[in-house]
Short mmCIF file of N, CA and C and ligand atoms in Angstrom, two decimals:
data_model
loop_
_atom_site.label_atom_id
_atom_site.label_comp_id
_atom_site.label_asym_id
_atom_site.label_seq_id
_atom_site.Cartn_x
_atom_site.Cartn_y
_atom_site.Cartn_z
N MET A 1 0.84 -1.21 0.00
CA MET A 1 0.00 0.00 0.00
C MET A 1 0.87 1.25 0.00
N PHE A 2 0.21 2.37 -0.18
CA PHE A 2 0.94 3.64 -0.22
C PHE A 2 1.10 4.19 1.19
N ASP A 3 2.27 4.74 1.43
CA ASP A 3 2.53 5.35 2.73
C ASP A 3 2.62 6.85 2.49
N ILE A 4 1.48 7.53 2.63
CA ILE A 4 1.43 8.96 2.28
C ILE A 4 1.16 9.80 3.52
N ALA A 5 1.98 10.80 3.71
CA ALA A 5 1.73 11.76 4.80
C ALA A 5 2.16 13.12 4.28
N ILE A 6 1.22 14.03 4.12
CA ILE A 6 1.53 15.36 3.61
C ILE A 6 1.10 16.38 4.66
N ASP A 7 2.01 17.28 4.98
CA ASP A 7 1.72 18.33 5.96
C ASP A 7 0.92 19.43 5.27
N LYS A 8 -0.35 19.56 5.67
CA LYS A 8 -1.23 20.55 5.04
C LYS A 8 -0.84 21.98 5.41
N ASN A 9 -0.06 22.13 6.47
CA ASN A 9 0.24 23.47 6.99
C ASN A 9 1.60 24.01 6.58
N GLN A 10 2.32 23.26 5.74
CA GLN A 10 3.64 23.74 5.32
C GLN A 10 3.46 24.80 4.21
N PRO A 11 4.53 25.56 3.91
CA PRO A 11 4.43 26.57 2.85
C PRO A 11 3.93 25.94 1.55
N VAL A 12 3.19 26.75 0.79
CA VAL A 12 2.43 26.22 -0.33
C VAL A 12 3.32 25.52 -1.37
N ALA A 13 4.51 26.05 -1.64
CA ALA A 13 5.37 25.42 -2.65
C ALA A 13 5.79 24.01 -2.21
N GLU A 14 6.13 23.88 -0.94
CA GLU A 14 6.51 22.57 -0.40
C GLU A 14 5.30 21.63 -0.39
N PHE A 15 4.13 22.19 -0.05
CA PHE A 15 2.91 21.37 -0.05
C PHE A 15 2.69 20.76 -1.43
N TYR A 16 2.79 21.59 -2.48
CA TYR A 16 2.55 21.06 -3.82
C TYR A 16 3.65 20.11 -4.27
N ALA A 17 4.88 20.34 -3.83
CA ALA A 17 5.96 19.41 -4.16
C ALA A 17 5.65 18.04 -3.56
N ASP A 18 5.18 18.02 -2.31
CA ASP A 18 4.83 16.75 -1.66
C ASP A 18 3.62 16.10 -2.33
N LEU A 19 2.61 16.95 -2.64
CA LEU A 19 1.40 16.40 -3.28
C LEU A 19 1.75 15.80 -4.64
N THR A 20 2.66 16.47 -5.37
CA THR A 20 3.06 15.98 -6.69
C THR A 20 3.84 14.67 -6.58
N SER A 21 4.74 14.57 -5.61
CA SER A 21 5.47 13.29 -5.51
C SER A 21 4.55 12.18 -5.05
N SER A 22 3.58 12.50 -4.20
CA SER A 22 2.62 11.46 -3.79
C SER A 22 1.75 11.04 -4.97
N ALA A 23 1.29 12.02 -5.77
CA ALA A 23 0.46 11.68 -6.94
C ALA A 23 1.27 10.83 -7.92
N SER A 24 2.53 11.17 -8.12
CA SER A 24 3.38 10.39 -9.03
C SER A 24 3.55 8.96 -8.53
N ALA A 25 3.71 8.83 -7.21
CA ALA A 25 3.88 7.48 -6.63
C ALA A 25 2.60 6.66 -6.78
N VAL A 26 1.46 7.33 -6.63
CA VAL A 26 0.16 6.64 -6.68
C VAL A 26 -0.14 6.10 -8.09
N VAL A 27 0.27 6.84 -9.13
CA VAL A 27 -0.03 6.40 -10.50
C VAL A 27 1.09 5.55 -11.10
N ASN A 28 2.23 5.51 -10.42
CA ASN A 28 3.41 4.84 -10.98
C ASN A 28 3.12 3.37 -11.33
N GLY A 29 3.34 3.01 -12.58
CA GLY A 29 3.21 1.62 -13.01
C GLY A 29 1.78 1.18 -13.29
N GLU A 30 0.80 2.08 -13.09
CA GLU A 30 -0.60 1.70 -13.31
C GLU A 30 -1.07 2.28 -14.65
N PRO A 31 -1.43 1.43 -15.61
CA PRO A 31 -1.83 1.95 -16.91
C PRO A 31 -3.29 2.41 -17.00
N ASP A 32 -4.11 2.08 -16.05
CA ASP A 32 -5.54 2.40 -16.17
C ASP A 32 -5.82 3.86 -15.75
N ALA A 33 -6.22 4.67 -16.72
CA ALA A 33 -6.40 6.11 -16.48
C ALA A 33 -7.52 6.38 -15.46
N ILE A 34 -8.59 5.59 -15.51
CA ILE A 34 -9.72 5.83 -14.59
C ILE A 34 -9.28 5.53 -13.16
N ALA A 35 -8.58 4.43 -12.97
CA ALA A 35 -8.07 4.10 -11.64
C ALA A 35 -7.15 5.20 -11.13
N ASN A 36 -6.30 5.70 -12.02
CA ASN A 36 -5.38 6.76 -11.60
C ASN A 36 -6.12 8.05 -11.26
N MET A 37 -7.12 8.41 -12.06
CA MET A 37 -7.92 9.60 -11.75
C MET A 37 -8.61 9.44 -10.39
N ALA A 38 -9.12 8.25 -10.13
CA ALA A 38 -9.82 8.00 -8.87
C ALA A 38 -8.88 8.20 -7.68
N ASN A 39 -7.69 7.66 -7.77
CA ASN A 39 -6.75 7.81 -6.65
C ASN A 39 -6.24 9.24 -6.51
N VAL A 40 -6.02 9.92 -7.63
CA VAL A 40 -5.54 11.30 -7.55
C VAL A 40 -6.64 12.21 -6.98
N ALA A 41 -7.89 11.98 -7.36
CA ALA A 41 -9.00 12.76 -6.78
C ALA A 41 -9.07 12.53 -5.27
N ALA A 42 -8.91 11.29 -4.86
CA ALA A 42 -8.95 10.97 -3.42
C ALA A 42 -7.78 11.62 -2.69
N LEU A 43 -6.60 11.59 -3.31
CA LEU A 43 -5.41 12.19 -2.69
C LEU A 43 -5.62 13.70 -2.49
N ILE A 44 -6.07 14.37 -3.53
CA ILE A 44 -6.29 15.82 -3.45
C ILE A 44 -7.35 16.13 -2.39
N TRP A 45 -8.42 15.36 -2.41
CA TRP A 45 -9.53 15.57 -1.46
C TRP A 45 -9.07 15.40 -0.02
N GLN A 46 -8.20 14.42 0.19
CA GLN A 46 -7.74 14.15 1.56
C GLN A 46 -6.81 15.25 2.08
N TYR A 47 -5.99 15.79 1.20
CA TYR A 47 -4.94 16.70 1.70
C TYR A 47 -5.16 18.18 1.42
N MET A 48 -6.04 18.54 0.48
CA MET A 48 -6.24 19.98 0.23
C MET A 48 -7.40 20.49 1.05
N PRO A 49 -7.14 21.45 1.93
CA PRO A 49 -8.22 21.98 2.75
C PRO A 49 -9.20 22.84 1.93
N ASP A 50 -10.39 22.96 2.46
CA ASP A 50 -11.40 23.89 1.92
C ASP A 50 -11.81 23.60 0.48
N LEU A 51 -12.04 22.33 0.20
CA LEU A 51 -12.63 21.96 -1.10
C LEU A 51 -14.02 21.38 -0.85
N ASN A 52 -14.94 21.60 -1.76
CA ASN A 52 -16.20 20.87 -1.70
C ASN A 52 -16.38 19.93 -2.89
N TRP A 53 -15.43 19.96 -3.82
CA TRP A 53 -15.48 19.03 -4.95
C TRP A 53 -14.08 18.94 -5.56
N ALA A 54 -13.66 17.73 -5.90
CA ALA A 54 -12.36 17.54 -6.54
C ALA A 54 -12.47 16.35 -7.48
N GLY A 55 -12.24 16.56 -8.75
CA GLY A 55 -12.31 15.42 -9.65
C GLY A 55 -12.06 15.77 -11.10
N PHE A 56 -12.41 14.84 -11.95
CA PHE A 56 -12.05 14.90 -13.36
C PHE A 56 -13.29 14.86 -14.26
N TYR A 57 -13.20 15.58 -15.35
CA TYR A 57 -14.10 15.38 -16.49
C TYR A 57 -13.23 14.94 -17.65
N ARG A 58 -13.67 13.91 -18.37
CA ARG A 58 -12.91 13.40 -19.51
C ARG A 58 -13.57 13.84 -20.82
N VAL A 59 -12.76 14.09 -21.83
CA VAL A 59 -13.32 14.38 -23.16
C VAL A 59 -13.70 13.04 -23.79
N VAL A 60 -15.00 12.88 -24.04
CA VAL A 60 -15.51 11.66 -24.67
C VAL A 60 -16.44 12.08 -25.81
N ASP A 61 -16.12 11.67 -27.02
CA ASP A 61 -16.94 12.00 -28.20
C ASP A 61 -17.30 13.49 -28.25
N GLY A 62 -16.31 14.32 -28.02
CA GLY A 62 -16.49 15.75 -28.22
C GLY A 62 -17.22 16.50 -27.13
N GLU A 63 -17.40 15.88 -25.96
CA GLU A 63 -17.93 16.64 -24.82
C GLU A 63 -17.24 16.16 -23.55
N LEU A 64 -17.41 16.93 -22.48
CA LEU A 64 -16.84 16.52 -21.20
C LEU A 64 -17.82 15.60 -20.49
N VAL A 65 -17.30 14.49 -19.99
CA VAL A 65 -18.12 13.52 -19.27
C VAL A 65 -17.51 13.31 -17.89
N LEU A 66 -18.37 13.30 -16.89
CA LEU A 66 -17.94 13.15 -15.50
C LEU A 66 -17.03 11.94 -15.33
N GLY A 67 -15.92 12.15 -14.64
CA GLY A 67 -14.99 11.07 -14.32
C GLY A 67 -14.91 10.89 -12.82
N PRO A 68 -13.87 10.22 -12.34
CA PRO A 68 -13.71 9.98 -10.91
C PRO A 68 -13.63 11.29 -10.13
N PHE A 69 -14.30 11.34 -9.00
CA PHE A 69 -14.31 12.57 -8.19
C PHE A 69 -14.64 12.26 -6.75
N GLN A 70 -14.47 13.30 -5.91
CA GLN A 70 -14.91 13.27 -4.52
C GLN A 70 -15.78 14.50 -4.32
N GLY A 71 -16.87 14.34 -3.60
CA GLY A 71 -17.77 15.47 -3.38
C GLY A 71 -19.19 15.06 -3.71
N LYS A 72 -20.07 16.08 -3.82
CA LYS A 72 -21.47 15.76 -4.09
C LYS A 72 -21.68 15.31 -5.53
N VAL A 73 -22.74 14.56 -5.74
CA VAL A 73 -23.18 14.18 -7.08
C VAL A 73 -23.12 15.41 -8.00
N ALA A 74 -22.61 15.22 -9.24
CA ALA A 74 -22.33 16.39 -10.09
C ALA A 74 -22.96 16.25 -11.47
N CYS A 75 -22.92 17.34 -12.23
CA CYS A 75 -23.38 17.34 -13.62
C CYS A 75 -22.58 16.28 -14.39
N ILE A 76 -23.24 15.54 -15.26
CA ILE A 76 -22.56 14.44 -15.94
C ILE A 76 -21.88 14.90 -17.23
N ARG A 77 -22.61 15.70 -18.03
CA ARG A 77 -22.06 16.10 -19.33
C ARG A 77 -21.99 17.62 -19.44
N ILE A 78 -20.86 18.11 -19.92
CA ILE A 78 -20.65 19.55 -20.10
C ILE A 78 -20.13 19.76 -21.52
N ALA A 79 -20.76 20.68 -22.25
CA ALA A 79 -20.30 20.96 -23.62
C ALA A 79 -18.95 21.66 -23.57
N ILE A 80 -18.08 21.29 -24.52
CA ILE A 80 -16.79 22.00 -24.63
C ILE A 80 -17.11 23.47 -24.91
N GLY A 81 -16.53 24.36 -24.10
CA GLY A 81 -16.80 25.79 -24.25
C GLY A 81 -17.78 26.30 -23.22
N SER A 82 -18.49 25.38 -22.52
CA SER A 82 -19.47 25.82 -21.51
C SER A 82 -18.87 25.81 -20.12
N GLY A 83 -19.24 26.83 -19.34
CA GLY A 83 -18.82 26.87 -17.94
C GLY A 83 -17.31 26.95 -17.80
N VAL A 84 -16.84 26.75 -16.58
CA VAL A 84 -15.41 26.88 -16.31
C VAL A 84 -14.66 25.68 -16.91
N CYS A 85 -15.22 24.48 -16.69
CA CYS A 85 -14.56 23.28 -17.22
C CYS A 85 -14.51 23.29 -18.74
N GLY A 86 -15.65 23.64 -19.35
CA GLY A 86 -15.72 23.66 -20.81
C GLY A 86 -14.81 24.71 -21.42
N THR A 87 -14.62 25.82 -20.70
CA THR A 87 -13.72 26.88 -21.17
C THR A 87 -12.27 26.40 -21.11
N ALA A 88 -11.92 25.71 -20.02
CA ALA A 88 -10.56 25.15 -19.91
C ALA A 88 -10.31 24.13 -21.02
N ALA A 89 -11.32 23.30 -21.28
CA ALA A 89 -11.16 22.27 -22.31
C ALA A 89 -11.05 22.89 -23.70
N ALA A 90 -11.85 23.94 -23.96
CA ALA A 90 -11.85 24.56 -25.29
C ALA A 90 -10.55 25.31 -25.55
N SER A 91 -10.03 25.96 -24.52
CA SER A 91 -8.86 26.84 -24.70
C SER A 91 -7.54 26.13 -24.42
N GLY A 92 -7.61 25.04 -23.64
CA GLY A 92 -6.37 24.41 -23.19
C GLY A 92 -5.66 25.23 -22.13
N LEU A 93 -6.37 26.21 -21.56
CA LEU A 93 -5.76 27.10 -20.56
C LEU A 93 -6.39 26.89 -19.19
N THR A 94 -5.57 26.92 -18.16
CA THR A 94 -6.06 26.80 -16.79
C THR A 94 -6.99 27.96 -16.47
N GLN A 95 -8.09 27.66 -15.80
CA GLN A 95 -9.06 28.68 -15.39
C GLN A 95 -9.03 28.78 -13.88
N ARG A 96 -8.64 29.95 -13.38
CA ARG A 96 -8.64 30.19 -11.93
C ARG A 96 -9.67 31.28 -11.66
N VAL A 97 -10.76 30.87 -11.01
CA VAL A 97 -11.92 31.75 -10.88
C VAL A 97 -12.13 32.09 -9.41
N ALA A 98 -11.94 33.37 -9.07
CA ALA A 98 -12.05 33.81 -7.67
C ALA A 98 -13.50 33.82 -7.21
N ASP A 99 -14.42 34.12 -8.14
CA ASP A 99 -15.83 34.24 -7.81
C ASP A 99 -16.63 33.59 -8.93
N VAL A 100 -17.14 32.39 -8.67
CA VAL A 100 -17.82 31.67 -9.76
C VAL A 100 -19.07 32.40 -10.25
N ASP A 101 -19.69 33.19 -9.38
CA ASP A 101 -20.90 33.90 -9.80
C ASP A 101 -20.59 34.99 -10.83
N ALA A 102 -19.32 35.40 -10.89
CA ALA A 102 -18.93 36.43 -11.85
C ALA A 102 -18.42 35.81 -13.17
N PHE A 103 -18.39 34.47 -13.24
CA PHE A 103 -17.88 33.81 -14.46
C PHE A 103 -19.06 33.55 -15.39
N PRO A 104 -19.04 34.14 -16.58
CA PRO A 104 -20.18 33.95 -17.49
C PRO A 104 -20.38 32.47 -17.82
N GLY A 105 -21.57 31.95 -17.57
CA GLY A 105 -21.88 30.57 -17.93
C GLY A 105 -21.44 29.55 -16.91
N HIS A 106 -20.97 29.99 -15.76
CA HIS A 106 -20.59 29.02 -14.73
C HIS A 106 -21.72 28.04 -14.48
N ILE A 107 -21.36 26.76 -14.37
CA ILE A 107 -22.37 25.71 -14.16
C ILE A 107 -22.35 25.35 -12.68
N ALA A 108 -23.43 25.63 -11.99
CA ALA A 108 -23.47 25.41 -10.53
C ALA A 108 -23.92 23.99 -10.22
N CYS A 109 -22.95 23.06 -10.26
CA CYS A 109 -23.27 21.67 -9.89
C CYS A 109 -23.55 21.60 -8.39
N ASP A 110 -22.76 22.30 -7.62
CA ASP A 110 -22.91 22.33 -6.17
C ASP A 110 -23.05 23.80 -5.78
N ALA A 111 -24.20 24.14 -5.22
CA ALA A 111 -24.49 25.54 -4.89
C ALA A 111 -23.51 26.10 -3.87
N ASP A 112 -22.78 25.24 -3.17
CA ASP A 112 -21.80 25.71 -2.18
C ASP A 112 -20.55 26.32 -2.83
N SER A 113 -20.29 26.00 -4.08
CA SER A 113 -19.03 26.43 -4.70
C SER A 113 -18.98 27.95 -4.85
N ARG A 114 -17.86 28.53 -4.42
CA ARG A 114 -17.67 29.99 -4.53
C ARG A 114 -16.49 30.31 -5.45
N SER A 115 -15.47 29.43 -5.45
CA SER A 115 -14.32 29.65 -6.33
C SER A 115 -13.90 28.31 -6.93
N GLU A 116 -13.12 28.39 -8.00
CA GLU A 116 -12.86 27.16 -8.78
C GLU A 116 -11.51 27.25 -9.49
N LEU A 117 -10.86 26.09 -9.61
CA LEU A 117 -9.61 25.99 -10.38
C LEU A 117 -9.75 24.79 -11.31
N VAL A 118 -9.60 25.04 -12.61
CA VAL A 118 -9.71 23.95 -13.59
C VAL A 118 -8.44 23.90 -14.42
N VAL A 119 -7.79 22.73 -14.41
CA VAL A 119 -6.52 22.54 -15.14
C VAL A 119 -6.75 21.55 -16.27
N PRO A 120 -6.51 21.98 -17.52
CA PRO A 120 -6.64 21.03 -18.63
C PRO A 120 -5.53 19.99 -18.62
N ILE A 121 -5.85 18.81 -19.08
CA ILE A 121 -4.87 17.72 -19.15
C ILE A 121 -4.67 17.40 -20.63
N LEU A 122 -3.42 17.54 -21.08
CA LEU A 122 -3.15 17.37 -22.51
C LEU A 122 -2.35 16.12 -22.78
N LYS A 123 -2.69 15.48 -23.90
CA LYS A 123 -1.89 14.35 -24.38
C LYS A 123 -1.59 14.64 -25.85
N ASP A 124 -0.32 14.63 -26.21
CA ASP A 124 0.08 14.96 -27.58
C ASP A 124 -0.54 16.28 -28.04
N GLY A 125 -0.60 17.25 -27.15
CA GLY A 125 -1.10 18.58 -27.51
C GLY A 125 -2.62 18.70 -27.56
N VAL A 126 -3.33 17.63 -27.22
CA VAL A 126 -4.79 17.65 -27.29
C VAL A 126 -5.37 17.50 -25.88
N VAL A 127 -6.42 18.29 -25.57
CA VAL A 127 -7.02 18.19 -24.24
C VAL A 127 -7.83 16.89 -24.17
N ILE A 128 -7.47 16.04 -23.20
CA ILE A 128 -8.16 14.76 -23.05
C ILE A 128 -9.04 14.74 -21.80
N ALA A 129 -8.86 15.71 -20.90
CA ALA A 129 -9.62 15.74 -19.65
C ALA A 129 -9.33 17.06 -18.96
N VAL A 130 -10.07 17.32 -17.89
CA VAL A 130 -9.72 18.47 -17.03
C VAL A 130 -9.80 18.00 -15.58
N LEU A 131 -8.97 18.63 -14.76
CA LEU A 131 -9.08 18.48 -13.30
C LEU A 131 -9.88 19.68 -12.80
N ASP A 132 -10.92 19.42 -12.02
CA ASP A 132 -11.78 20.50 -11.51
C ASP A 132 -11.74 20.50 -9.99
N LEU A 133 -11.37 21.64 -9.41
CA LEU A 133 -11.39 21.79 -7.96
C LEU A 133 -12.34 22.92 -7.61
N ASP A 134 -13.25 22.66 -6.67
CA ASP A 134 -14.21 23.68 -6.24
C ASP A 134 -14.04 23.93 -4.75
N SER A 135 -14.25 25.19 -4.36
CA SER A 135 -14.14 25.53 -2.94
C SER A 135 -15.37 26.32 -2.49
N PRO A 136 -15.79 26.11 -1.26
CA PRO A 136 -16.88 26.94 -0.72
C PRO A 136 -16.40 28.32 -0.30
N LEU A 137 -15.07 28.54 -0.33
CA LEU A 137 -14.52 29.84 0.05
C LEU A 137 -14.30 30.69 -1.21
N PRO A 138 -14.64 31.99 -1.15
CA PRO A 138 -14.30 32.86 -2.28
C PRO A 138 -12.79 32.97 -2.40
N ASP A 139 -12.30 33.03 -3.63
CA ASP A 139 -10.88 33.27 -3.89
C ASP A 139 -9.97 32.26 -3.16
N ARG A 140 -10.38 31.01 -3.14
CA ARG A 140 -9.61 29.97 -2.44
C ARG A 140 -8.26 29.70 -3.11
N PHE A 141 -8.23 29.84 -4.44
CA PHE A 141 -7.05 29.40 -5.19
C PHE A 141 -6.22 30.61 -5.64
N GLY A 142 -4.97 30.66 -5.18
CA GLY A 142 -4.07 31.75 -5.56
C GLY A 142 -3.15 31.31 -6.69
N PRO A 143 -2.29 32.22 -7.13
CA PRO A 143 -1.33 31.88 -8.19
C PRO A 143 -0.45 30.68 -7.83
N ALA A 144 -0.12 30.53 -6.54
CA ALA A 144 0.73 29.39 -6.15
C ALA A 144 -0.04 28.07 -6.25
N ASP A 145 -1.36 28.12 -5.99
CA ASP A 145 -2.17 26.90 -6.18
C ASP A 145 -2.23 26.54 -7.66
N GLU A 146 -2.42 27.56 -8.48
CA GLU A 146 -2.48 27.31 -9.93
C GLU A 146 -1.16 26.71 -10.41
N ALA A 147 -0.05 27.35 -10.03
CA ALA A 147 1.26 26.86 -10.48
C ALA A 147 1.52 25.44 -9.97
N GLY A 148 1.16 25.20 -8.70
CA GLY A 148 1.39 23.88 -8.11
C GLY A 148 0.55 22.81 -8.78
N MET A 149 -0.70 23.12 -9.06
CA MET A 149 -1.57 22.12 -9.67
C MET A 149 -1.21 21.86 -11.13
N VAL A 150 -0.81 22.92 -11.84
CA VAL A 150 -0.40 22.74 -13.24
C VAL A 150 0.83 21.83 -13.30
N LYS A 151 1.75 22.02 -12.36
CA LYS A 151 2.95 21.18 -12.31
C LYS A 151 2.58 19.74 -11.98
N LEU A 152 1.69 19.59 -11.00
CA LEU A 152 1.27 18.23 -10.60
C LEU A 152 0.67 17.50 -11.80
N ILE A 153 -0.26 18.19 -12.48
CA ILE A 153 -0.91 17.55 -13.64
C ILE A 153 0.11 17.25 -14.73
N GLY A 154 1.04 18.16 -14.94
CA GLY A 154 2.08 17.92 -15.95
C GLY A 154 2.90 16.67 -15.61
N ALA A 155 3.13 16.45 -14.32
CA ALA A 155 3.96 15.31 -13.89
C ALA A 155 3.26 13.97 -14.11
N ILE A 156 1.91 13.98 -14.07
CA ILE A 156 1.20 12.69 -14.13
C ILE A 156 0.29 12.56 -15.35
N ALA A 157 0.31 13.56 -16.24
CA ALA A 157 -0.65 13.58 -17.37
C ALA A 157 -0.62 12.28 -18.18
N LYS A 158 0.58 11.71 -18.37
CA LYS A 158 0.69 10.48 -19.18
C LYS A 158 -0.09 9.32 -18.56
N SER A 159 -0.31 9.38 -17.25
CA SER A 159 -1.02 8.29 -16.56
C SER A 159 -2.53 8.52 -16.51
N LEU A 160 -2.98 9.63 -17.10
CA LEU A 160 -4.40 9.99 -17.00
C LEU A 160 -5.14 9.84 -18.32
N GLY A 161 -4.48 9.33 -19.31
CA GLY A 161 -5.18 9.16 -20.59
C GLY A 161 -4.36 8.32 -21.55
N1 SME B 224 -18.64 24.43 -12.08
C1 SME B 224 -18.20 23.66 -13.22
C2 SME B 224 -19.05 22.44 -13.43
C3 SME B 224 -18.53 21.23 -12.77
S1 SME B 224 -18.87 21.17 -11.15
O1 SME B 224 -18.32 22.32 -10.45
C4 SME B 224 -18.35 19.77 -10.46
C5 SME B 224 -18.20 24.51 -14.47
O2 SME B 224 -18.70 25.63 -14.51
O3 SME B 224 -17.67 24.03 -15.46
#
C-alpha cells in the first residue's frame, strides 16, 4: 500500500511538491487512467483543505463527461466551451476563478461552490480531460495553487489518458 503523509500546513510550494510526488507514486506503473484519476481525486480531497469538490471530467466523443471525483453528485455532461470546465477544455488554458458567480456561464453543480480551479490535461497537444477543484470559500485558489496544480498535472498527465 501507499505510505502517504503530507503536511497541510507547510508553505504552499513545499505542499505542492509533496502532493506531486505522492500523486506520481500513486499512478506509478498503473496503466488504467480511470483508476489513476480515482486515486488522484482521493489524494487531493484528503490533503487539500477547503474543497467541496475535486475530480475529473474526460473528453468523450467531443464533450466533457464526468470522471472519478470526490464530493457531491455532479453534472454528468458539459459541452466543450461551456462553464469553467468547458472553457478550460476549449482553450487548453487553466481557469482560476475567484468568484464563480462572476464567471459567465458558470455551471453550478454544487451551490456551495464559490471559487474554482480547472486545469486542462493534454496528451500529444490535445485536451483529453480536465481536473476540476471547487471551494466553498471565495478566492480559495491563488497563483501558487495554480502553479502547483499545473505542475502536478504535468507530472502525471501520461497516466491519465
Ligand atoms: N462548475 C463547473 C461544473 C462542474 S462542477 O463544479 C463539479 C463549471 O462551470 O464548469
